Coordinates of C-alpha atoms in Angstrom, one line a residue:
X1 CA -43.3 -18.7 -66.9
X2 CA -46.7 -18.4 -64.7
X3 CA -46.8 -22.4 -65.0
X4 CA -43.2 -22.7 -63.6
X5 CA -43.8 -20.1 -61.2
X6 CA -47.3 -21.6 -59.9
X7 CA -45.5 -25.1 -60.1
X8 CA -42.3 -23.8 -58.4
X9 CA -44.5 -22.4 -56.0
X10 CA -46.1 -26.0 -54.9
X11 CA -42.9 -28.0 -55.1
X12 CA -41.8 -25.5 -52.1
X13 CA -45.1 -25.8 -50.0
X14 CA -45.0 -29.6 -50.1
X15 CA -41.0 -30.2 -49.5
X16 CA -41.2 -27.3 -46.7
X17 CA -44.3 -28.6 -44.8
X18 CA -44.9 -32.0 -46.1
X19 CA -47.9 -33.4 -46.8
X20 CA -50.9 -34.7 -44.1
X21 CA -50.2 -35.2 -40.9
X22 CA -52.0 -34.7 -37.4
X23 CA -55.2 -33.5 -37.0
X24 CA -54.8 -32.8 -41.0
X25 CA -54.9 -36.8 -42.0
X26 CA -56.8 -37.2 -45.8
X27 CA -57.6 -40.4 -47.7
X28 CA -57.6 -39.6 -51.3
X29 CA -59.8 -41.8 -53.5
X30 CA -58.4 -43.2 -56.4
X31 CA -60.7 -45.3 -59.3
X32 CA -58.2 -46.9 -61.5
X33 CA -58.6 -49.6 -64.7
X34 CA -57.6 -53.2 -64.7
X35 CA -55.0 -53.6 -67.1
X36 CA -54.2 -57.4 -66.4
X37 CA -56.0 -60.7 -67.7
X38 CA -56.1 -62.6 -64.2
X39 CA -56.7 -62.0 -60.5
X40 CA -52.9 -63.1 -60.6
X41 CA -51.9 -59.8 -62.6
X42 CA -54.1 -57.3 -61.6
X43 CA -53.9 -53.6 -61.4
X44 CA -54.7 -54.1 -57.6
X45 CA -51.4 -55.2 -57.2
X46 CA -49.6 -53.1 -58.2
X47 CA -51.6 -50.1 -56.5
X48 CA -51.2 -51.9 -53.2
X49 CA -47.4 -52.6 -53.8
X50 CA -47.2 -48.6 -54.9
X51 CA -49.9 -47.1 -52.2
X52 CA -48.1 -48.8 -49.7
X53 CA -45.0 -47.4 -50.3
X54 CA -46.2 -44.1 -50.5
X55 CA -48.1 -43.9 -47.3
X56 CA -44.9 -45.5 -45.7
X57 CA -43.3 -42.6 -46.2
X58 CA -46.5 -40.1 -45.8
X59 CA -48.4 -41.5 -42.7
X60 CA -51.0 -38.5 -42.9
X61 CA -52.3 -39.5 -46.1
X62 CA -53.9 -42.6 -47.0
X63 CA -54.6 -43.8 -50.9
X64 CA -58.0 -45.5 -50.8
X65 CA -57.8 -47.3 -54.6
X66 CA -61.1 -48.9 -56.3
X67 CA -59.7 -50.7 -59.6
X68 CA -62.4 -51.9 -62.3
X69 CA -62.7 -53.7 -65.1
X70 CA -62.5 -51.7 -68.7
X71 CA -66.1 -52.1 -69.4
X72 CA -67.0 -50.9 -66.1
X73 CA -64.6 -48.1 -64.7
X74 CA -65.4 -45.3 -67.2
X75 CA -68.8 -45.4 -66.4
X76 CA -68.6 -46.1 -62.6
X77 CA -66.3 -42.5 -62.3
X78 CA -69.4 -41.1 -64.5
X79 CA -71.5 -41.9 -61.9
X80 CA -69.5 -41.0 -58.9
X81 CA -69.3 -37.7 -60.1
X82 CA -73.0 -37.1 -61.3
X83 CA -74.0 -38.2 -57.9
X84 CA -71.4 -35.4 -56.2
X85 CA -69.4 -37.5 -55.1
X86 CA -65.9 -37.5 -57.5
X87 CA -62.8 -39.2 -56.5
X88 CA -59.6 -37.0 -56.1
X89 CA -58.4 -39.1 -58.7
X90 CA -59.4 -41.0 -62.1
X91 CA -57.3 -43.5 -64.5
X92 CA -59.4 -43.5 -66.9
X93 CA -60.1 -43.5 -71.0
X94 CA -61.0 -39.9 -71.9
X95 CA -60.9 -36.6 -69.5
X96 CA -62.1 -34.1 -71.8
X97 CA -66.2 -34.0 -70.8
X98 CA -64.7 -33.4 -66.7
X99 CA -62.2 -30.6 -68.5
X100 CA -64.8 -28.5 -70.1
X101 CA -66.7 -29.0 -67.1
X102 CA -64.4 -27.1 -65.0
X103 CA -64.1 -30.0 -63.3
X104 CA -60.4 -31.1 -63.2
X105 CA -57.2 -29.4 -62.0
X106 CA -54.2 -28.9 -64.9
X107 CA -51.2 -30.8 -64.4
X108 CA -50.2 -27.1 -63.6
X109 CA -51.8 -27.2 -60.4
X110 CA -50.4 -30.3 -59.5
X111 CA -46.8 -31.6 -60.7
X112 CA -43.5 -30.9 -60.2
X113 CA -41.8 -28.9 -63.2
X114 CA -39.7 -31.9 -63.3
X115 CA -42.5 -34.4 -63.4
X116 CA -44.2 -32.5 -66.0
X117 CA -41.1 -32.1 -68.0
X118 CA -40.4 -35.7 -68.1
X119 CA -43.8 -36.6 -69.7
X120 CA -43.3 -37.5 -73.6
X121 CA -44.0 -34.2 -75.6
X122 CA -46.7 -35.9 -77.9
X123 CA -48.7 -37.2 -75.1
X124 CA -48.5 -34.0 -73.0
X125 CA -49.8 -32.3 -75.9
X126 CA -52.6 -34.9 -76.7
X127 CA -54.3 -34.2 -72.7
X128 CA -55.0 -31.0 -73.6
X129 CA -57.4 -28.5 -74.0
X130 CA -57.1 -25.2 -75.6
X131 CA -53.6 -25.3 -74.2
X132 CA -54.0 -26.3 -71.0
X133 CA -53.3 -29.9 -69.7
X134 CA -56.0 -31.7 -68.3
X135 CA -55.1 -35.3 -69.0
X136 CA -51.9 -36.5 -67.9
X137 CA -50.7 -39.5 -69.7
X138 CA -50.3 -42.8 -67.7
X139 CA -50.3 -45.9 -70.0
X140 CA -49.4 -45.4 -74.0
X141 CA -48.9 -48.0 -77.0
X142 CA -48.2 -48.0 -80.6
X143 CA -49.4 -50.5 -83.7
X144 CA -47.1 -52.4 -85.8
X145 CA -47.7 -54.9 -88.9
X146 CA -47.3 -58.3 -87.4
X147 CA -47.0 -61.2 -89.5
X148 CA -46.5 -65.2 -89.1
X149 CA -43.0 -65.6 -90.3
X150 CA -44.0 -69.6 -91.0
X151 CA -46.7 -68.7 -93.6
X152 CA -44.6 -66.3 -95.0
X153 CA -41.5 -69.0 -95.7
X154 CA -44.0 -71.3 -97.0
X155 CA -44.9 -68.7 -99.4
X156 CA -41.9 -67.1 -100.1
X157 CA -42.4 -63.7 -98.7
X158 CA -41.2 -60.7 -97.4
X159 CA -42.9 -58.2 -95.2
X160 CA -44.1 -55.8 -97.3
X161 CA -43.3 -52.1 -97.2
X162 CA -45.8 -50.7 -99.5
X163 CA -50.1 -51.6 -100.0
X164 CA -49.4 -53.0 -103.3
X165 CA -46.4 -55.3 -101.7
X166 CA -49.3 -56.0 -98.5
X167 CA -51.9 -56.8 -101.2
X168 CA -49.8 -59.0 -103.4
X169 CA -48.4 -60.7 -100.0
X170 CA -51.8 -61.4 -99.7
X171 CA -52.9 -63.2 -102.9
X172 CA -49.7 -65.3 -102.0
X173 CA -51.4 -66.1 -98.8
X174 CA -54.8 -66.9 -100.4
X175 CA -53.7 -69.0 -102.6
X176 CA -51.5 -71.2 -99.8
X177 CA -54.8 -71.4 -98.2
X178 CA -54.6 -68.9 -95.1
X179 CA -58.3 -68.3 -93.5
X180 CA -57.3 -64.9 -93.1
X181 CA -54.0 -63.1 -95.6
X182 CA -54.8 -59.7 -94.0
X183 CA -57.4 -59.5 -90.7
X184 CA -59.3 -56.7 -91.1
X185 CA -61.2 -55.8 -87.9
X186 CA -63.9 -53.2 -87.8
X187 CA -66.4 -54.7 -85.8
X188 CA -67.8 -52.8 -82.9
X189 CA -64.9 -53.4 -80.5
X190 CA -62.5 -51.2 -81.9
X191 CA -62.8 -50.2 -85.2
X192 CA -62.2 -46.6 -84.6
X193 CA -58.7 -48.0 -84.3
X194 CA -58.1 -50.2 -87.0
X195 CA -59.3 -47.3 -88.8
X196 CA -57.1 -44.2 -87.8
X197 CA -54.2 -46.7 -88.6
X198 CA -55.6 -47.1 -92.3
X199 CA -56.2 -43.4 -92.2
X200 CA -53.0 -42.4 -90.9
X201 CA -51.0 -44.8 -93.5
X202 CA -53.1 -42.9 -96.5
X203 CA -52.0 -39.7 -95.7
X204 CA -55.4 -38.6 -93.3
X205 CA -56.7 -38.8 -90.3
X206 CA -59.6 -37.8 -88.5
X207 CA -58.5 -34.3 -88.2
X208 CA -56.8 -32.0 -90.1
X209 CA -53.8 -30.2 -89.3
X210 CA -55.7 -27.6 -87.2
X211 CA -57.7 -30.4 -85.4
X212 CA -61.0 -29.6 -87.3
X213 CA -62.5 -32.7 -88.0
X214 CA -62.0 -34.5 -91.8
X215 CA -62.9 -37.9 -92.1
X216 CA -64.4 -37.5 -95.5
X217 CA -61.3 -35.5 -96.9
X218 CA -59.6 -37.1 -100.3
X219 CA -57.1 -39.0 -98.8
X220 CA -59.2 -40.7 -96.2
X221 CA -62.2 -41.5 -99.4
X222 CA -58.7 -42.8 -101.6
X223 CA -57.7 -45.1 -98.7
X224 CA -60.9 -46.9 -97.8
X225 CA -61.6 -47.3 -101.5
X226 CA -58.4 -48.7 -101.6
X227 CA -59.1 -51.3 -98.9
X228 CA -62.7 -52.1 -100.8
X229 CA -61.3 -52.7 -103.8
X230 CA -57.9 -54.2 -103.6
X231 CA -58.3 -56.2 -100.1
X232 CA -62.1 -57.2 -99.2
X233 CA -63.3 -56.9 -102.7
X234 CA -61.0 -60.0 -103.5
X235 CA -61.4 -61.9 -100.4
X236 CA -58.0 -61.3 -98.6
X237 CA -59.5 -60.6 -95.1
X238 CA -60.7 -63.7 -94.5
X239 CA -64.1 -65.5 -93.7
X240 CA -65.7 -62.9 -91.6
X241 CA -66.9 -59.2 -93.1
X242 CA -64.9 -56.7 -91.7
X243 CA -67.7 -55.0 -89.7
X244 CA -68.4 -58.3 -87.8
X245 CA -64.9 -59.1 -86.8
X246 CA -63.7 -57.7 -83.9
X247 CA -60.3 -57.2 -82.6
X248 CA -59.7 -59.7 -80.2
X249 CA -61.4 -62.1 -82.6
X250 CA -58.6 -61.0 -85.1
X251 CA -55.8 -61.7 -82.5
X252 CA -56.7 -64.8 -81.3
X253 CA -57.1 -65.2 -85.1
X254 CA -53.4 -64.4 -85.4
X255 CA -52.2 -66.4 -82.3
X256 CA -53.8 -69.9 -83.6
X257 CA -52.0 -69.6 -87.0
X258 CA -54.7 -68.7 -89.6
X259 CA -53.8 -65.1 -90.0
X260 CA -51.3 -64.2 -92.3
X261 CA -50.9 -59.9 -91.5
X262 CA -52.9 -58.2 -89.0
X263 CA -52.4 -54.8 -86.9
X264 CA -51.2 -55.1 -83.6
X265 CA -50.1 -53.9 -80.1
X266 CA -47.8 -55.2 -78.0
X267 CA -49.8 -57.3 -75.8
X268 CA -50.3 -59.2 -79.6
X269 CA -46.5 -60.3 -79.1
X270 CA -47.2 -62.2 -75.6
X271 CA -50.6 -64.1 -76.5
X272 CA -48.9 -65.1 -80.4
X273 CA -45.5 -66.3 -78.2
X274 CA -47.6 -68.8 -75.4
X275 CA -49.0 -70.1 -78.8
X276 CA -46.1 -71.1 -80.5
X277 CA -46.6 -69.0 -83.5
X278 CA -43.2 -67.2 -84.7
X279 CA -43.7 -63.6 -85.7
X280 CA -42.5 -60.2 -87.1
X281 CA -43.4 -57.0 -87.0
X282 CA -42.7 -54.0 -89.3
X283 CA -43.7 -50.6 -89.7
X284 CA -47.6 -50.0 -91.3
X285 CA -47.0 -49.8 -95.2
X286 CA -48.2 -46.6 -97.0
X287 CA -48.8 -46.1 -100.7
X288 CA -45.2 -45.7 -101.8
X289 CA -43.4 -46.9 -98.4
X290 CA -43.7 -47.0 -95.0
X291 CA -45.8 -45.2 -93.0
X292 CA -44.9 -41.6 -92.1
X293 CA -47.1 -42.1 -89.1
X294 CA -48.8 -44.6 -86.8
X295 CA -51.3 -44.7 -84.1
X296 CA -50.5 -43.6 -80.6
X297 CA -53.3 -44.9 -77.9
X298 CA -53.1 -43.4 -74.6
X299 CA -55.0 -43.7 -71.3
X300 CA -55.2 -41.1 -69.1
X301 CA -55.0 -39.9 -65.5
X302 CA -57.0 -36.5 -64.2
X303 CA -57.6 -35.3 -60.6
X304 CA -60.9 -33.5 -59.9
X305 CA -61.1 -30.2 -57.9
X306 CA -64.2 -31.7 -55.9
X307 CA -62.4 -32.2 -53.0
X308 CA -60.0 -29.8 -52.6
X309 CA -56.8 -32.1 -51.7
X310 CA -54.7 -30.4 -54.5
X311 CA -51.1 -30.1 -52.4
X312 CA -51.7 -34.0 -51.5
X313 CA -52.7 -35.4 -55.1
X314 CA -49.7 -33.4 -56.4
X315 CA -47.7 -35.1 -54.7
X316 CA -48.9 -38.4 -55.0
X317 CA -48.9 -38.1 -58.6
X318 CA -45.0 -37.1 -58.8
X319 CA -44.7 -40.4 -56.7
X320 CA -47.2 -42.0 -59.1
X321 CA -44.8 -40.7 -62.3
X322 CA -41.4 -41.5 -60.6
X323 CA -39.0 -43.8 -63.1
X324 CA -39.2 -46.7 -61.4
X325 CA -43.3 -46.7 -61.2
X326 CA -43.5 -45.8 -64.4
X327 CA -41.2 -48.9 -65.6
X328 CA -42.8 -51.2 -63.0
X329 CA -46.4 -50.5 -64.7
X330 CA -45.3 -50.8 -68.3
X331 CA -42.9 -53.9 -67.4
X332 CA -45.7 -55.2 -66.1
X333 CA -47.8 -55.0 -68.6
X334 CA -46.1 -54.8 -71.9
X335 CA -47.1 -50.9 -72.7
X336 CA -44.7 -47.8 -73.0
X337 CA -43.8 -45.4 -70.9
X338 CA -44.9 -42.2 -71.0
X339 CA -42.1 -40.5 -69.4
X340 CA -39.0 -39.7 -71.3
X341 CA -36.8 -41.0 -68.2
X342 CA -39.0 -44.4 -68.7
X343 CA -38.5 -44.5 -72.0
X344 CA -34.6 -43.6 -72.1
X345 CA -34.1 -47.1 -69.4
X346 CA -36.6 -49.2 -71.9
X347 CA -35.0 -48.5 -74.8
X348 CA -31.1 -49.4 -73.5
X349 CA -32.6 -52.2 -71.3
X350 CA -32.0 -55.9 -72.6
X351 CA -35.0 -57.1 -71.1
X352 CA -37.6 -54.4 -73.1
X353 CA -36.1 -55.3 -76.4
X354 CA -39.1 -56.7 -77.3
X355 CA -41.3 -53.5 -76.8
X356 CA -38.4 -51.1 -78.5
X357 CA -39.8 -50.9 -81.7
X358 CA -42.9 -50.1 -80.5
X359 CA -40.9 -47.3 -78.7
X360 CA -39.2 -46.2 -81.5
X361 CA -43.0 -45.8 -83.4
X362 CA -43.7 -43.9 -80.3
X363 CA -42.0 -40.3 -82.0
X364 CA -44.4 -40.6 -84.6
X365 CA -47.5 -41.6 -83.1
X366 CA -50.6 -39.5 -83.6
X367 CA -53.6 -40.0 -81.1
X368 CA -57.1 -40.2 -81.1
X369 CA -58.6 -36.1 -80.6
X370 CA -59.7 -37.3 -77.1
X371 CA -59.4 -33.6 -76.2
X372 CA -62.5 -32.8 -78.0
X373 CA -65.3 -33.7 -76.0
X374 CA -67.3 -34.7 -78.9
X375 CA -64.9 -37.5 -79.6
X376 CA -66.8 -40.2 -77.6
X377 CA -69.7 -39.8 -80.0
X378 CA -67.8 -39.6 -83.2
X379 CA -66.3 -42.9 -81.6
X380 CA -68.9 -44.7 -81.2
X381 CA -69.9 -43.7 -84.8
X382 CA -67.3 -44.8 -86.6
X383 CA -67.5 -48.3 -84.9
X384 CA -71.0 -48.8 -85.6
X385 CA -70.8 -47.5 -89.7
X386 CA -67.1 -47.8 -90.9
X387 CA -67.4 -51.5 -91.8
X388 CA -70.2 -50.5 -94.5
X389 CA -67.4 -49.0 -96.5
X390 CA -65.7 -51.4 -98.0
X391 CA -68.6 -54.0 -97.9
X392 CA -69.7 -55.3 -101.0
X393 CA -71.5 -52.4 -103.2
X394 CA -70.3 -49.8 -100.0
X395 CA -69.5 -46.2 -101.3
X396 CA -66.8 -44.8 -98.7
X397 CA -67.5 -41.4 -99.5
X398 CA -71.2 -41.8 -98.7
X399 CA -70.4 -43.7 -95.8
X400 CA -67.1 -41.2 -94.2
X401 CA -69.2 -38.5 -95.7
X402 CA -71.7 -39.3 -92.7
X403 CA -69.7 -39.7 -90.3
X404 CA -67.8 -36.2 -91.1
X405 CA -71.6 -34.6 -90.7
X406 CA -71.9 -36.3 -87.6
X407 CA -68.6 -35.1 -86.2
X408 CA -69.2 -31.5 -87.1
X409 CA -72.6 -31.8 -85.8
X410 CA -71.8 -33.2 -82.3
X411 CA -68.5 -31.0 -82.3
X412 CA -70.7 -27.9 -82.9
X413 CA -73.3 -29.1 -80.0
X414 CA -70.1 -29.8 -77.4
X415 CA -68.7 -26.1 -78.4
X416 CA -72.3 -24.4 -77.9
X417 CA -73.1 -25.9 -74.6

């Protein structure tokens, strides 16, 4: 009721007085990621196309947008704001260091009741923090099993629904001579990702129900000497260990025809298609069936107090999350919405059929704990050790035993300081 209230309150101070104006004119800095391949597609566009909207109908406030690569942006923000000098707004990977901080407004403080309403329940819960929102959703996307329907034919197939069906599909594959029956990437790129959908398929994850970390539990240790034994132990991932091959290795891989199954997003379907390669995709099989859960990634907007432009932001960001911006972006760039209003138009629209089952996946998608701020560390851990579990001779309860002392170690650190 105080967040309705407070929100209520904000809504009626920006349509009453508007915002900017005069003698009170404010640029608001926004650093933003690069979610396209070319200079022809890039995030720049559409934050000119959408800034300059805005402003023409706000001509006291001006939107002054820096957009970076991935490799670069998360750091550049880091440095903005360890020099003092933090844009109003960040689209970004991970908000929760800036949270504990005290550093970031709650979407509280900024949105519209109805913009805040409209964001997908999973992901509003997943940007927060001790039940507050910090992170507000602004890209999401789900992992299916895709799989080259022409090897499949050749070798009489169907996709499978179970890990005994995926390893027997598999064999099949190895013996018609496909490089790689199942691409298994845990190399450094993303291997905490490959491995939360493994984790999530077994039953696991890397938390337990009450978010305390448990990567070594029984069901985790069951699934990863599952993937030793009955995958890379017989050679059905193909000619590169597991902990050298990355993910974009694995999807190239895929689109030139040598990978029989492999994990994948929907920006998998656009790069397999210019190729020529015909496809499917199916739910992540489990033990006995499909999958109860699968892997939500999300990327996240926050707005930093350091400034001070709160009513402004706020109401740039209920521009920002409008339907038709939020469709524009993911159209755009083959991701899902992460407003239920976006969603409900994708999911009727004949030209997003392609991305609806990756919508439909979206209900049961768990996400990374990105609201722990000992999560980047615990990362960056599991990408540099996982692969050593299911190498030749690898114990994956020595090895997730680690990385479980290392997550309660750095989680321990982030909650003392």
């Amino acid at each position: 009721m105080i967040a309705a209230v407070v929100a209520l309150g904000m809504t009626a101070v920006l349509g009453g007085c508007g915002v900017g104006g005069g003698a009170d004119d404010v640029t608001l800095k926004l650093v933003a990621a690069d979610y396209g391949d070319s200079a022809a597609n890039s995030s720049k566009k559409y934050w000119d196309k959408l800034v300059a909207a805005y402003e023409a109908e706000h001509p006291g406030v001006k939107i002054d947008v820096s957009v970076y690569s991935w490799n670069d942006v998360d750091r550049k923000v880091k440095e903005m704001v360890d020099a003092g000098d933090a844009p109003d707004l960040a689209q970004i990977g991970a908000y929760a260091d800036y949270a504990a901080a005290g550093q970031l407004y709650t979407a509280d403080d900024l949105l519209s009741i109805t913009t805040q309403a409209d964001f997908a329940g999973q992901l509003a819960d997943a940007g927060q923090v001790d039940g507050e929102q910090f992170g507000m959703p602004f890209a999401a996307s789900t992992r299916l099993l895709f799989y080259n329907k022409s090897l499949f034919a050749e070798a009489g197939l169907t996709p499978p629904t179970t890990w005994a069906e995926l390893a027997s599909d598999a064999e099949a594959l190895k013996e018609e001579g496909v490089a790689y029956p199942y691409a298994l990437p845990l190399g450094p790129e993303e291997a905490q990702a490959e491995t939360m959908q493994w984790l999530l398929s077994g039953g696991g994850g890397y938390t337990d129900t009450l978010g305390t970390y448990g990567i070594d539990s029984a069901e985790n240790v069951g699934t990863f000497t599952w993937l030793r034994d009955q995958l890379v132990g017989k050679g059905l991932t193909g000619p590169v260990a597991p902990a050298k091959l990355n993910r974009a290795d694995a999807f190239a891989a895929f689109a030139s025809g040598k990978v029989g199954m492999l994990n994948g997003h929907p920006s998998l379907m656009k790069t397999a298609a210019k190729k020529g390669v015909k496809f499917g995709m199916v739910p992540m099989p489990g033990p006995d069936g499909e999958t109860k859960s699968t892997m939500g990634v999300a990327d996240w907007m926050m707005a930093f107090k350091k400034n001070g432009h709160r009513d402004q932001v706020g109401d740039f960001l209920d521009f920002v999350y409008s339907e038709k911006n939020v469709l524009a972006f993911s159209r755009e760039y083959d991701l899902l919405p992460v407003t239920n209003s976006a969603s409900d138009v994708m999911s009727a629209a004949e030209e997003d059929q392609d991305l609806k089952p990756f919508l439909d996946q979206l209900q049961f998608a768990e996400f990374y704990p990105v609201g722990k701020t000992s999560w980047a560390s615990v990362s960056a851990a599991v990408k540099a050790d996982i692969g050593k579990a299911v190498a030749p001779g690898g114990s994956p309860s020595a090895v997730l035993g680690g990385l479980e002392a290392e997550a309660t170690q750095a989680d321990a650190a982030a909650a003392a300081s």
